[in-house]
XYZ file of N, CA and C in Angstrom:
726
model
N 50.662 -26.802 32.742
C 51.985 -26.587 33.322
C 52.749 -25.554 32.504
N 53.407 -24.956 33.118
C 54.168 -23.616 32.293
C 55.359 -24.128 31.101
N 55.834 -25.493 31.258
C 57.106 -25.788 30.769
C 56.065 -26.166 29.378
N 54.674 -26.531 29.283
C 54.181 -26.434 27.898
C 53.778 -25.381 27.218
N 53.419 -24.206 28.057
C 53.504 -22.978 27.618
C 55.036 -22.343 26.828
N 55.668 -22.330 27.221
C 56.878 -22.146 26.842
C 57.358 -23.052 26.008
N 57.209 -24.128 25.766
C 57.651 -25.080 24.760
C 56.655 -25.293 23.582
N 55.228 -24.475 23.398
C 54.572 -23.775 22.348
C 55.184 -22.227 21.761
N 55.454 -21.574 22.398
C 56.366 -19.959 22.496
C 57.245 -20.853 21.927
N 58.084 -21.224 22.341
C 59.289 -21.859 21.758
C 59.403 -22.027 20.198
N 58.813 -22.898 19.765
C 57.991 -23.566 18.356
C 57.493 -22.155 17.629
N 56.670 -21.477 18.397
C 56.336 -20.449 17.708
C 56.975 -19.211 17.115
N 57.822 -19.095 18.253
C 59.386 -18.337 17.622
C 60.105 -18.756 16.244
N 60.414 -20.091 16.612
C 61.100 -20.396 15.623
C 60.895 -20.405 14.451
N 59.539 -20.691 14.329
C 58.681 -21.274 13.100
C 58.412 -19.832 12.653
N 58.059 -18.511 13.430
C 57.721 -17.322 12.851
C 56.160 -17.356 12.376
N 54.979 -18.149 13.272
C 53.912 -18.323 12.915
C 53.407 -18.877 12.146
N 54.757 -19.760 11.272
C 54.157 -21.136 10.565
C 53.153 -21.994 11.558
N 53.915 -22.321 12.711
C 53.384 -22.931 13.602
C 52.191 -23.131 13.582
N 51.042 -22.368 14.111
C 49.761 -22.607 14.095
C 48.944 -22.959 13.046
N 49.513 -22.713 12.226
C 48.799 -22.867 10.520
C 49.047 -24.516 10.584
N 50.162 -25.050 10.662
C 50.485 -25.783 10.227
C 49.833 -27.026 10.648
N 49.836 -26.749 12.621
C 48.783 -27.981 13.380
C 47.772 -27.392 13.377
N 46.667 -26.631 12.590
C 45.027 -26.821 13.189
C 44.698 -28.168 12.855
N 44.912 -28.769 12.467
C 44.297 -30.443 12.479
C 45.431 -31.088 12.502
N 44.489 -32.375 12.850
C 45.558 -33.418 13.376
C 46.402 -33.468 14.856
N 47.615 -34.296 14.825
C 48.342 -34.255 16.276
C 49.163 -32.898 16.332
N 48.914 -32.626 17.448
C 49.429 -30.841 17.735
C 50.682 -31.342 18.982
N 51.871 -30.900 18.527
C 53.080 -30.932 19.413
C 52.864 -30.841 20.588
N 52.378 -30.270 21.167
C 52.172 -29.964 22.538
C 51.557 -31.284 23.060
N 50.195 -31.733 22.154
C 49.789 -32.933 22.772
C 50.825 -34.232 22.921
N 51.551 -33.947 21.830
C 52.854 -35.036 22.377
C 53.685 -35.211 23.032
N 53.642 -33.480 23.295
C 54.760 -33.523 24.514
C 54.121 -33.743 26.024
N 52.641 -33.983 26.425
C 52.287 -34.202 27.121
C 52.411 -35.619 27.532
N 51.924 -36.192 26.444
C 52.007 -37.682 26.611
C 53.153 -38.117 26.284
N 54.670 -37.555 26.295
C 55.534 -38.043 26.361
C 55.742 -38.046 27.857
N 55.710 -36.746 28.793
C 55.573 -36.480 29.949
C 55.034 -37.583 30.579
N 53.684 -38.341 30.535
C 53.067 -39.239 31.284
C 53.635 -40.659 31.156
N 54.049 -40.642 29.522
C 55.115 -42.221 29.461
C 56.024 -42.187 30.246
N 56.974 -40.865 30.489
C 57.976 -40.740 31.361
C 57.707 -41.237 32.853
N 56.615 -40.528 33.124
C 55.885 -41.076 34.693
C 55.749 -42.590 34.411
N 55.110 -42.912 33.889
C 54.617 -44.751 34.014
C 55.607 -45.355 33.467
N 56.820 -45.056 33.763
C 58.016 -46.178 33.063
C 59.203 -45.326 34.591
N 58.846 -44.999 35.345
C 60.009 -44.415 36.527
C 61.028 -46.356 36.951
N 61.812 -46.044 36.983
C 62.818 -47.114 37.726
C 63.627 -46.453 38.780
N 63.453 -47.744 40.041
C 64.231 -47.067 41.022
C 65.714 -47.609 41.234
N 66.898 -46.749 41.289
C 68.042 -47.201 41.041
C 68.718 -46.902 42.603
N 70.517 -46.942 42.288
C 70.599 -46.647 43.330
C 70.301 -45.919 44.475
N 70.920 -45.841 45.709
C 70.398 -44.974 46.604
C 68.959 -44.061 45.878
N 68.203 -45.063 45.567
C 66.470 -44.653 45.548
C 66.262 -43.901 44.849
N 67.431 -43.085 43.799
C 67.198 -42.369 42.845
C 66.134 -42.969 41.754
N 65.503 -41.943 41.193
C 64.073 -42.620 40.559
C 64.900 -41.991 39.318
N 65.225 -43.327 38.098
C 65.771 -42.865 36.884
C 64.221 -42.987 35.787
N 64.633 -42.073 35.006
C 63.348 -42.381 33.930
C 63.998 -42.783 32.574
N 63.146 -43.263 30.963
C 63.600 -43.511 30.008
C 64.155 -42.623 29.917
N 65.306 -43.366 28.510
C 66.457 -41.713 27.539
C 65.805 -42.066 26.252
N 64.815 -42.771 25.734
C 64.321 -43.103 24.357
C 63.093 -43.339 24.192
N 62.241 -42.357 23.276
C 61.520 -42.296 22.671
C 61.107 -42.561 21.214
N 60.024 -43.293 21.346
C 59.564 -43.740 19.558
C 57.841 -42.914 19.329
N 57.705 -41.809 18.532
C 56.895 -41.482 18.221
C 55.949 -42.172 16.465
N 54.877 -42.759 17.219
C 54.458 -43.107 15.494
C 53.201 -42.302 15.428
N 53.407 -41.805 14.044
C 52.697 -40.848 13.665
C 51.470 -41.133 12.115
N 50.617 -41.160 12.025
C 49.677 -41.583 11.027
C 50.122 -40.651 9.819
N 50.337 -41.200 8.327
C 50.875 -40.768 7.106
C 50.752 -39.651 7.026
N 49.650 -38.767 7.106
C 49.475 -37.367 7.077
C 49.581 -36.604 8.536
N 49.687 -36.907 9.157
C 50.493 -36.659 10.402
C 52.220 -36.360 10.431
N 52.429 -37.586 9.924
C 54.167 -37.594 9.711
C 54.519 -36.597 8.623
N 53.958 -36.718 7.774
C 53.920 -35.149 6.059
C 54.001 -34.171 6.949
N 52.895 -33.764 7.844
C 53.011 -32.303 8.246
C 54.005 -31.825 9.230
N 54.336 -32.820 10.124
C 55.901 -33.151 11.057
C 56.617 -32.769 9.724
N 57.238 -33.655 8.699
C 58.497 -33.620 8.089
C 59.411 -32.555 7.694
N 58.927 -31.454 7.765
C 59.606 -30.183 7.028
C 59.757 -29.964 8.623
N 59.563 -30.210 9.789
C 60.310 -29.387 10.889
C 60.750 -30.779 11.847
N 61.232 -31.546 11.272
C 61.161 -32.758 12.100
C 62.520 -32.729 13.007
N 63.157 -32.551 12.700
C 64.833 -32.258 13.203
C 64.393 -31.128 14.464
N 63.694 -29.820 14.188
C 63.597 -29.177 15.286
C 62.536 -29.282 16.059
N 61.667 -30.516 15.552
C 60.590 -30.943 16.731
C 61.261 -31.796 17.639
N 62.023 -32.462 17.212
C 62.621 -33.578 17.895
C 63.361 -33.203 18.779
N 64.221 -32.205 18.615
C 65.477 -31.448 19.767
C 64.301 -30.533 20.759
N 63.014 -30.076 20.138
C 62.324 -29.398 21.208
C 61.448 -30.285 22.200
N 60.956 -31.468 21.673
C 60.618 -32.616 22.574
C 61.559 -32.755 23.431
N 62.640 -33.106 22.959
C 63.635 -33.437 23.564
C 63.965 -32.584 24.997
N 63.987 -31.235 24.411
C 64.448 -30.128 25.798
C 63.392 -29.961 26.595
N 62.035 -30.392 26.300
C 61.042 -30.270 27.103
C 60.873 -31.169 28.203
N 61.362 -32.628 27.846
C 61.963 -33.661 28.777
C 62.933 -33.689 29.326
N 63.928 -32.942 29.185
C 65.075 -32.195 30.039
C 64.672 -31.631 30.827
N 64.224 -30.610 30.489
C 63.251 -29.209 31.430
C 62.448 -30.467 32.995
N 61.620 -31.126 31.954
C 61.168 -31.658 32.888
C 61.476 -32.879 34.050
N 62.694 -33.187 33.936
C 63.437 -33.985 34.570
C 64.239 -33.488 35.769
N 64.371 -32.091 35.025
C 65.621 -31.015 35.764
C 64.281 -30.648 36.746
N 63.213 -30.160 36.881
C 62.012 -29.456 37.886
C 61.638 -30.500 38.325
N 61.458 -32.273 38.550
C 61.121 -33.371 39.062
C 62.394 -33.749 40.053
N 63.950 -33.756 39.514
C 64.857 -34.044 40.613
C 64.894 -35.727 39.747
N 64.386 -35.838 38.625
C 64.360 -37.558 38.112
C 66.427 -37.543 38.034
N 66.459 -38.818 37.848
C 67.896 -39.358 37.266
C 67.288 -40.035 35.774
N 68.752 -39.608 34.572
C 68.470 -39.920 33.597
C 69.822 -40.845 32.700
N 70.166 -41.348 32.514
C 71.511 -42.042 32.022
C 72.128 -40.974 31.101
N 71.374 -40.344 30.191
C 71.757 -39.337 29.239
C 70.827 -38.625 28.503
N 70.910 -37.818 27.837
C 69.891 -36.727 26.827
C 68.765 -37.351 26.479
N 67.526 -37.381 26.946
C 66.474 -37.847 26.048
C 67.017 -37.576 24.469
N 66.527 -38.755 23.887
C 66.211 -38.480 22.594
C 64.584 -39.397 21.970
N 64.463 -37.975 21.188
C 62.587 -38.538 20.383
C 63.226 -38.931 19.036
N 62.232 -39.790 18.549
C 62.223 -40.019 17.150
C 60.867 -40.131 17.000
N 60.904 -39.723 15.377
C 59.194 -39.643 14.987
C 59.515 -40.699 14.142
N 58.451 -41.748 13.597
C 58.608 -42.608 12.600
C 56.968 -42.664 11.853
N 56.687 -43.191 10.824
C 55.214 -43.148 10.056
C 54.923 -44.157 10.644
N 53.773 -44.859 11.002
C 53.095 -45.407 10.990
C 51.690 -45.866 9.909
N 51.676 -46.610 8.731
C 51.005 -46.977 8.276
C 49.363 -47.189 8.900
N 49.356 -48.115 9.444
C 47.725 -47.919 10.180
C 46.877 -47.149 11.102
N 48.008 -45.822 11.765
C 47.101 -44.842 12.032
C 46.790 -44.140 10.640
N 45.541 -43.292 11.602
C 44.667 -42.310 11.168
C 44.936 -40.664 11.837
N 44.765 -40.385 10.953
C 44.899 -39.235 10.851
C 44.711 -38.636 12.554
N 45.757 -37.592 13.580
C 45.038 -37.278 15.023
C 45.335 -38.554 15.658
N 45.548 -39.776 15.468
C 45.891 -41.130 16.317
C 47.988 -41.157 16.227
N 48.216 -41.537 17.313
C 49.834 -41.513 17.707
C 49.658 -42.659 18.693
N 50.903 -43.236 18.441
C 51.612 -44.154 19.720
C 52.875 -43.478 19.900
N 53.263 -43.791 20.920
C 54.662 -43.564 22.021
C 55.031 -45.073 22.658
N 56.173 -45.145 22.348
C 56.936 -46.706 23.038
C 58.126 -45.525 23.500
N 58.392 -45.951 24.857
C 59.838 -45.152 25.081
C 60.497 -47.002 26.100
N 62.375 -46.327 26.564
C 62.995 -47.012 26.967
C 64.132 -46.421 27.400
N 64.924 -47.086 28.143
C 65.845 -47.185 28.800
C 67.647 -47.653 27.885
N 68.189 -46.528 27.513
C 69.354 -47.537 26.426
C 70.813 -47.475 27.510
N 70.967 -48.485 27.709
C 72.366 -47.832 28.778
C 71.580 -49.071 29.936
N 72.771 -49.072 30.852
C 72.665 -49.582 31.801
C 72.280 -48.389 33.736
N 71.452 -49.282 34.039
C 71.197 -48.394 35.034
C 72.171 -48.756 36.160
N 72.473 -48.077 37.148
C 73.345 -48.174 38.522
C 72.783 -49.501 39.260
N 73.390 -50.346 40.186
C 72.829 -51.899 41.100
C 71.850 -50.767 41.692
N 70.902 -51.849 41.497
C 69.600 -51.503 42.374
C 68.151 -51.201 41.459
N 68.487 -50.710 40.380
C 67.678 -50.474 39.453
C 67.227 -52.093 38.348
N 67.232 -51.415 37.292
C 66.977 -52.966 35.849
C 67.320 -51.996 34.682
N 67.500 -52.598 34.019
C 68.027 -52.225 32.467
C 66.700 -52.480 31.547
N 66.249 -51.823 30.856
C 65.805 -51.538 29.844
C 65.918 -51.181 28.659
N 66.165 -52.023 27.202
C 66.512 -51.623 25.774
C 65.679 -51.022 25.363
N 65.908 -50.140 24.526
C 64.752 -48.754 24.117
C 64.763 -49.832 22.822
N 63.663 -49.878 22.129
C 62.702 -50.319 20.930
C 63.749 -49.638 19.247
N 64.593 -50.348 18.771
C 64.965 -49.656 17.713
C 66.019 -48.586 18.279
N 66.938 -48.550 19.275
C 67.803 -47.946 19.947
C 69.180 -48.733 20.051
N 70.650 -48.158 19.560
C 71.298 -48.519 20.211
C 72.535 -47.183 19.649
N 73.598 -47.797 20.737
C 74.077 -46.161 20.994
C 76.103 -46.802 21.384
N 76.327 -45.772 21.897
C 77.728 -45.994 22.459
C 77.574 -45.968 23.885
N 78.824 -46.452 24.686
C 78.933 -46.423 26.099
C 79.992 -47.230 26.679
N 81.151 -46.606 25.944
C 82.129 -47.827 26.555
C 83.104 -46.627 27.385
N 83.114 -46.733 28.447
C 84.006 -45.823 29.063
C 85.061 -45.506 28.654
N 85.818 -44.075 28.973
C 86.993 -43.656 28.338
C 86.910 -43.335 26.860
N 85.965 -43.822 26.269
C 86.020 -43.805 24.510
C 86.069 -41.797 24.367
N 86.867 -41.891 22.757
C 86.832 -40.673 22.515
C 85.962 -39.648 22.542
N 85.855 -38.483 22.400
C 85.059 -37.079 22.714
C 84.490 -37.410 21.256
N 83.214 -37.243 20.736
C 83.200 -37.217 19.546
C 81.339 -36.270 19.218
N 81.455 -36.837 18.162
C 79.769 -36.249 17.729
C 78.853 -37.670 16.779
N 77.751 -37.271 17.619
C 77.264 -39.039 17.348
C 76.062 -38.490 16.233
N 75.762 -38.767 15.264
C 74.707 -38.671 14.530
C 72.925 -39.448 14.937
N 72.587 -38.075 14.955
C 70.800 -38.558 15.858
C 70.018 -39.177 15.042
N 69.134 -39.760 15.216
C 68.006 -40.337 14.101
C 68.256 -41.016 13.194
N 69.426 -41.672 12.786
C 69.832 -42.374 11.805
C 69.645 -43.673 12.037
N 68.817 -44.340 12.891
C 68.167 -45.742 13.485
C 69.517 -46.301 13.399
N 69.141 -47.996 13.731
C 70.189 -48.970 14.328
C 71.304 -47.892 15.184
N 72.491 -48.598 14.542
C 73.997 -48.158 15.444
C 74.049 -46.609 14.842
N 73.922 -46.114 15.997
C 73.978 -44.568 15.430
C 75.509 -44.074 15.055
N 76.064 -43.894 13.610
C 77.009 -43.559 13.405
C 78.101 -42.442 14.344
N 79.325 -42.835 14.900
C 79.880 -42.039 16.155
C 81.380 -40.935 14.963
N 81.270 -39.863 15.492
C 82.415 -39.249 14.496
C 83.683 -38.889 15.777
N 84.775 -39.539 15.900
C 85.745 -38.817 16.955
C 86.237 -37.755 16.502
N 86.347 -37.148 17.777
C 87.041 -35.287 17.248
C 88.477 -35.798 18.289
N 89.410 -35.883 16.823
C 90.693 -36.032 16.785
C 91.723 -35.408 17.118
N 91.396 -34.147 15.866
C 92.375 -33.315 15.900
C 91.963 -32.421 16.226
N 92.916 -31.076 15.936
C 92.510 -29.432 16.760
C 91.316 -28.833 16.040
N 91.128 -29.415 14.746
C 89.708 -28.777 14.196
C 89.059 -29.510 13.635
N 87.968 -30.138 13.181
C 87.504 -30.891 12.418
C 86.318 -30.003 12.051
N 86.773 -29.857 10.464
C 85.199 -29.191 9.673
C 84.098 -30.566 9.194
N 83.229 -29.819 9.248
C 82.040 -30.858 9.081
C 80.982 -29.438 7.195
N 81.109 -30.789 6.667
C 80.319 -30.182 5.580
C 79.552 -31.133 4.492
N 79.033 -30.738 3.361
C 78.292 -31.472 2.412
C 79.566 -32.565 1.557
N 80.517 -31.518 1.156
C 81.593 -32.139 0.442
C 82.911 -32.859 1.100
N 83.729 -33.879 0.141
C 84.475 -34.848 0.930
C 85.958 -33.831 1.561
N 86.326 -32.905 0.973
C 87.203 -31.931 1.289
C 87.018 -32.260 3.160
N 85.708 -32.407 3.683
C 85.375 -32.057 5.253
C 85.836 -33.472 5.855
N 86.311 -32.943 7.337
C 86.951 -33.984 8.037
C 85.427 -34.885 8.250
N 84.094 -34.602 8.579
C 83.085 -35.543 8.717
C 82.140 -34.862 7.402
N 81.564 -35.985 6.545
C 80.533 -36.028 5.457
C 79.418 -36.028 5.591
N 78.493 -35.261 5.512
C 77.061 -35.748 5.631
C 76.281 -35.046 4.260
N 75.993 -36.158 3.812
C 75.001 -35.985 2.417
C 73.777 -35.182 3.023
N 73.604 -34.104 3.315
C 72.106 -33.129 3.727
C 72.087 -32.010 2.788
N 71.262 -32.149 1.783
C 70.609 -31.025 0.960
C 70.566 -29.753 1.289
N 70.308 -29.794 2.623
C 70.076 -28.552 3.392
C 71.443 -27.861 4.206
N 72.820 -28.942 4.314
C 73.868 -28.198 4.546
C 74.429 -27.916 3.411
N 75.771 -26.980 3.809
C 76.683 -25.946 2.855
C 76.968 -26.886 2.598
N 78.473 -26.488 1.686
C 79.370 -27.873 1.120
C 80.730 -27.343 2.662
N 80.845 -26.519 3.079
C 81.760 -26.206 4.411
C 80.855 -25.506 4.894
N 80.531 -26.283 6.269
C 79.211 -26.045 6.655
C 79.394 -25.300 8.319
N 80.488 -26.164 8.877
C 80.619 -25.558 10.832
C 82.406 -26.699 10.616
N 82.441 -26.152 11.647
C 83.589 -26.702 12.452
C 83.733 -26.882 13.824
N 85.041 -28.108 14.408
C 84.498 -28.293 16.003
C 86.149 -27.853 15.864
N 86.325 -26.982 16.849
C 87.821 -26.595 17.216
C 87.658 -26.997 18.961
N 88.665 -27.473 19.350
C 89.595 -27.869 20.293
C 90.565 -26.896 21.178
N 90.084 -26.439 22.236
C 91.082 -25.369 22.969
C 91.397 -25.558 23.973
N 92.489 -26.152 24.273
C 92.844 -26.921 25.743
C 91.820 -28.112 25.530
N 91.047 -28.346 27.194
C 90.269 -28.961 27.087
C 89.012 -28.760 26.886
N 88.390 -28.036 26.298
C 87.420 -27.452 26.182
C 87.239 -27.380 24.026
N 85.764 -27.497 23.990
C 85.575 -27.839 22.127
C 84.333 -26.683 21.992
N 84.168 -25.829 20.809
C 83.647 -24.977 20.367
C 83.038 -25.444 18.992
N 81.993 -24.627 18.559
C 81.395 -25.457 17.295
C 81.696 -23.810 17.066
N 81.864 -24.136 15.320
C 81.892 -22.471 14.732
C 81.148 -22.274 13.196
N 80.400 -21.268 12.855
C 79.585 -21.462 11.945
C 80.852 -21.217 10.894
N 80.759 -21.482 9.488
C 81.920 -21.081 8.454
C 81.036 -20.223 7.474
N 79.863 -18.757 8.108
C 79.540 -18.575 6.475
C 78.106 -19.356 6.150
N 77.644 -20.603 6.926
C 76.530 -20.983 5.716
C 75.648 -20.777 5.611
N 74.687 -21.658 4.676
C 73.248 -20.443 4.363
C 72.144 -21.172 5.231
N 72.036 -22.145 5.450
C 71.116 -22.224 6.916
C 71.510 -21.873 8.760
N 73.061 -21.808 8.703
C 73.190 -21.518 9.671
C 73.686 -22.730 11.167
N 73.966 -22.358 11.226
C 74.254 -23.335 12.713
C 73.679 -23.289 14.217
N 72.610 -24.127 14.498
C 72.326 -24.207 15.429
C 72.654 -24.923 16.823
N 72.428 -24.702 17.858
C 73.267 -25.279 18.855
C 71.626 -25.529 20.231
N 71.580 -26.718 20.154
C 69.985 -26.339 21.437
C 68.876 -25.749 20.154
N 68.866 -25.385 19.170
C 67.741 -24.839 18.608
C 68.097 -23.117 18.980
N 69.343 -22.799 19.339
C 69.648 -21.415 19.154
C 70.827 -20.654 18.481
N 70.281 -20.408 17.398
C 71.572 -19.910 16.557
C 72.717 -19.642 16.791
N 74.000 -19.745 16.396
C 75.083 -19.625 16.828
C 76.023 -19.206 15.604
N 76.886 -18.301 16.148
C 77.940 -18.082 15.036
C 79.466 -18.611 15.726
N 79.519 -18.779 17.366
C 80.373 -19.684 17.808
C 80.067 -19.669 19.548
N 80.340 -20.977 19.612
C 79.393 -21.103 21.104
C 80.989 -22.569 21.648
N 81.043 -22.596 23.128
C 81.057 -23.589 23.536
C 80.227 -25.296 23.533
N 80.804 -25.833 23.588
C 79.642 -27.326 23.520
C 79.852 -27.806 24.952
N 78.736 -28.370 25.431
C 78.850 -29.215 26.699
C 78.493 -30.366 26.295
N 78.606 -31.510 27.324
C 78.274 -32.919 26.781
C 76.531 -32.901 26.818
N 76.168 -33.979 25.510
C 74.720 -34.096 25.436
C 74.046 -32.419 24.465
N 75.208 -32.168 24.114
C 74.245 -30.550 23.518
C 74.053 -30.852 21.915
N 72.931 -30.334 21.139
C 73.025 -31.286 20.166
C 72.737 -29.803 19.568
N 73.834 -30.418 18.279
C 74.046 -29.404 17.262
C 73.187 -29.358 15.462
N 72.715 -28.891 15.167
C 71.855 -29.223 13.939
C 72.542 -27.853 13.254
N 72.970 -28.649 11.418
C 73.402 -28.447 10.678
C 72.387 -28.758 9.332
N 71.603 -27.718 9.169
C 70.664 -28.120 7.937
C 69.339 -29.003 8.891
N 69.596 -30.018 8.200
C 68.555 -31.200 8.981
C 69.000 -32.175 9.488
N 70.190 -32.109 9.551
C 71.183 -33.255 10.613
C 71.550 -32.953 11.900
N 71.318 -33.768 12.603
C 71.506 -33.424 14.199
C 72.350 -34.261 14.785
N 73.338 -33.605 15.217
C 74.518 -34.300 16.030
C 74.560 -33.907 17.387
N 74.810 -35.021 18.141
C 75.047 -35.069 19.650
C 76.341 -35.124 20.086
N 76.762 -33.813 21.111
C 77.944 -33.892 21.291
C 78.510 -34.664 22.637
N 79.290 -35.589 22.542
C 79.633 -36.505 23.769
C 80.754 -36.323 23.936
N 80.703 -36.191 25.496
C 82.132 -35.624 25.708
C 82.665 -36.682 26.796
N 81.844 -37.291 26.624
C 82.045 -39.204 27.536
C 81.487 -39.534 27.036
N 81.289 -41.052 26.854
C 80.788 -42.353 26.892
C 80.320 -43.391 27.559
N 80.394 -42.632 28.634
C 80.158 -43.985 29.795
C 79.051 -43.689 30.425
């Protein structure tokens, strides 16, 4: 299918030909994004007016030396899984409650080339459908709740940050309206400014840069569900809750 062609190109861009070096052995991205594709198929629920919703949560387990060679790009494997199940939801016509999200985790008793996938459902589906708890998932969803930025991958209750005021900087040090201990961000790292109704992420200067979707940005609009990575932290921007 072309959307795996392009979601290897993808990887390969980014990476600048790390890429191939990196999977000749072992589990190769692509193969996961396939068989994330087919979990998606064998878990369809039919909801209202017959809309066919699929999971928003994924659990990737990965065998010890498997997960090592993931870890140095794990943040931007995860947002590219991620958009590849977008992609592919958006060319199917599926219904989805909100943004896929992947997580990779180790797995102790695989072997090396061996993976499991558990995915789920976090959220409630429309009458007509069933509800499904995603495995190690839980999230926000209380209607009306503030516009904010939710922190990805951080298991259990995924920490929620509200965007309050007209700017909120986000950096390494406490000076920043939100904190995140990441090695890999600045100490004033981006900012979310507020214009009317409408929120912008803006880079301040730093030395990895600000990404938005996995595409660099020096200042971009945000839509809801667009997830922003700062170093190796990935934030989801929600612009509802419900």
């Amino acid at each position: 299918m072309g959307i795996f062609k392009d979601f290897e190109k993808k990887l390969e861009s980014l990476f600048e030909g790390v890429f191939l070096r990196a999977f000749k052995s072992g589990v190769h991205p692509v193969e996961l994004g396939k068989k994330l594709v087919r979990e998606l198929e064998g878990h369809k629920t039919i909801g209202v007016s017959s809309r066919v919703y699929v999971p928003n949560r994924y659990e990737v387990g990965l065998s010890q030396r498997d997960y090592s060679r993931f870890e140095s790009y794990q943040s931007v494997m995860a947002t590219e899984l991620e958009n590849l199940l977008v992609s592919y939801i958006k060319d199917k016509g599926y219904a989805v409650l909100d943004r896929p999200r992947v997580k990779l985790v180790e797995e102790d008793r695989l072997r090396e080339g061996e993976f499991w996938i558990r995915c789920g459902t976090e959220g409630e589906i429309p009458a007509g459908g069933e509800r499904k708890e995603a495995r190690g998932a839980s999230g926000h969803g209380q209607a009306g709740g503030p516009v904010g930025l939710e922190l990805v991958g951080s298991g259990g209750v995924a920490p929620f940050f509200a965007l309050e005021g007209e700017v909120t900087r986000i950096g390494r040090v406490t000076d920043n309206d939100i904190v995140l201990p990441d090695p890999n961000m600045s100490r004033v790292h981006a900012q979310v400014t507020r214009r009317g109704g409408s929120y912008f992420i803006t880079d301040l200067d730093s030395t990895n840069g600000t990404w938005l979707n996995e595409q660099r940005v020096s200042e971009s609009e945000l839509g809801d569900n667009d997830v922003i990575r700062l170093g190796s932290t990935r934030l989801l921007f929600r612009r509802s809750r419900d």
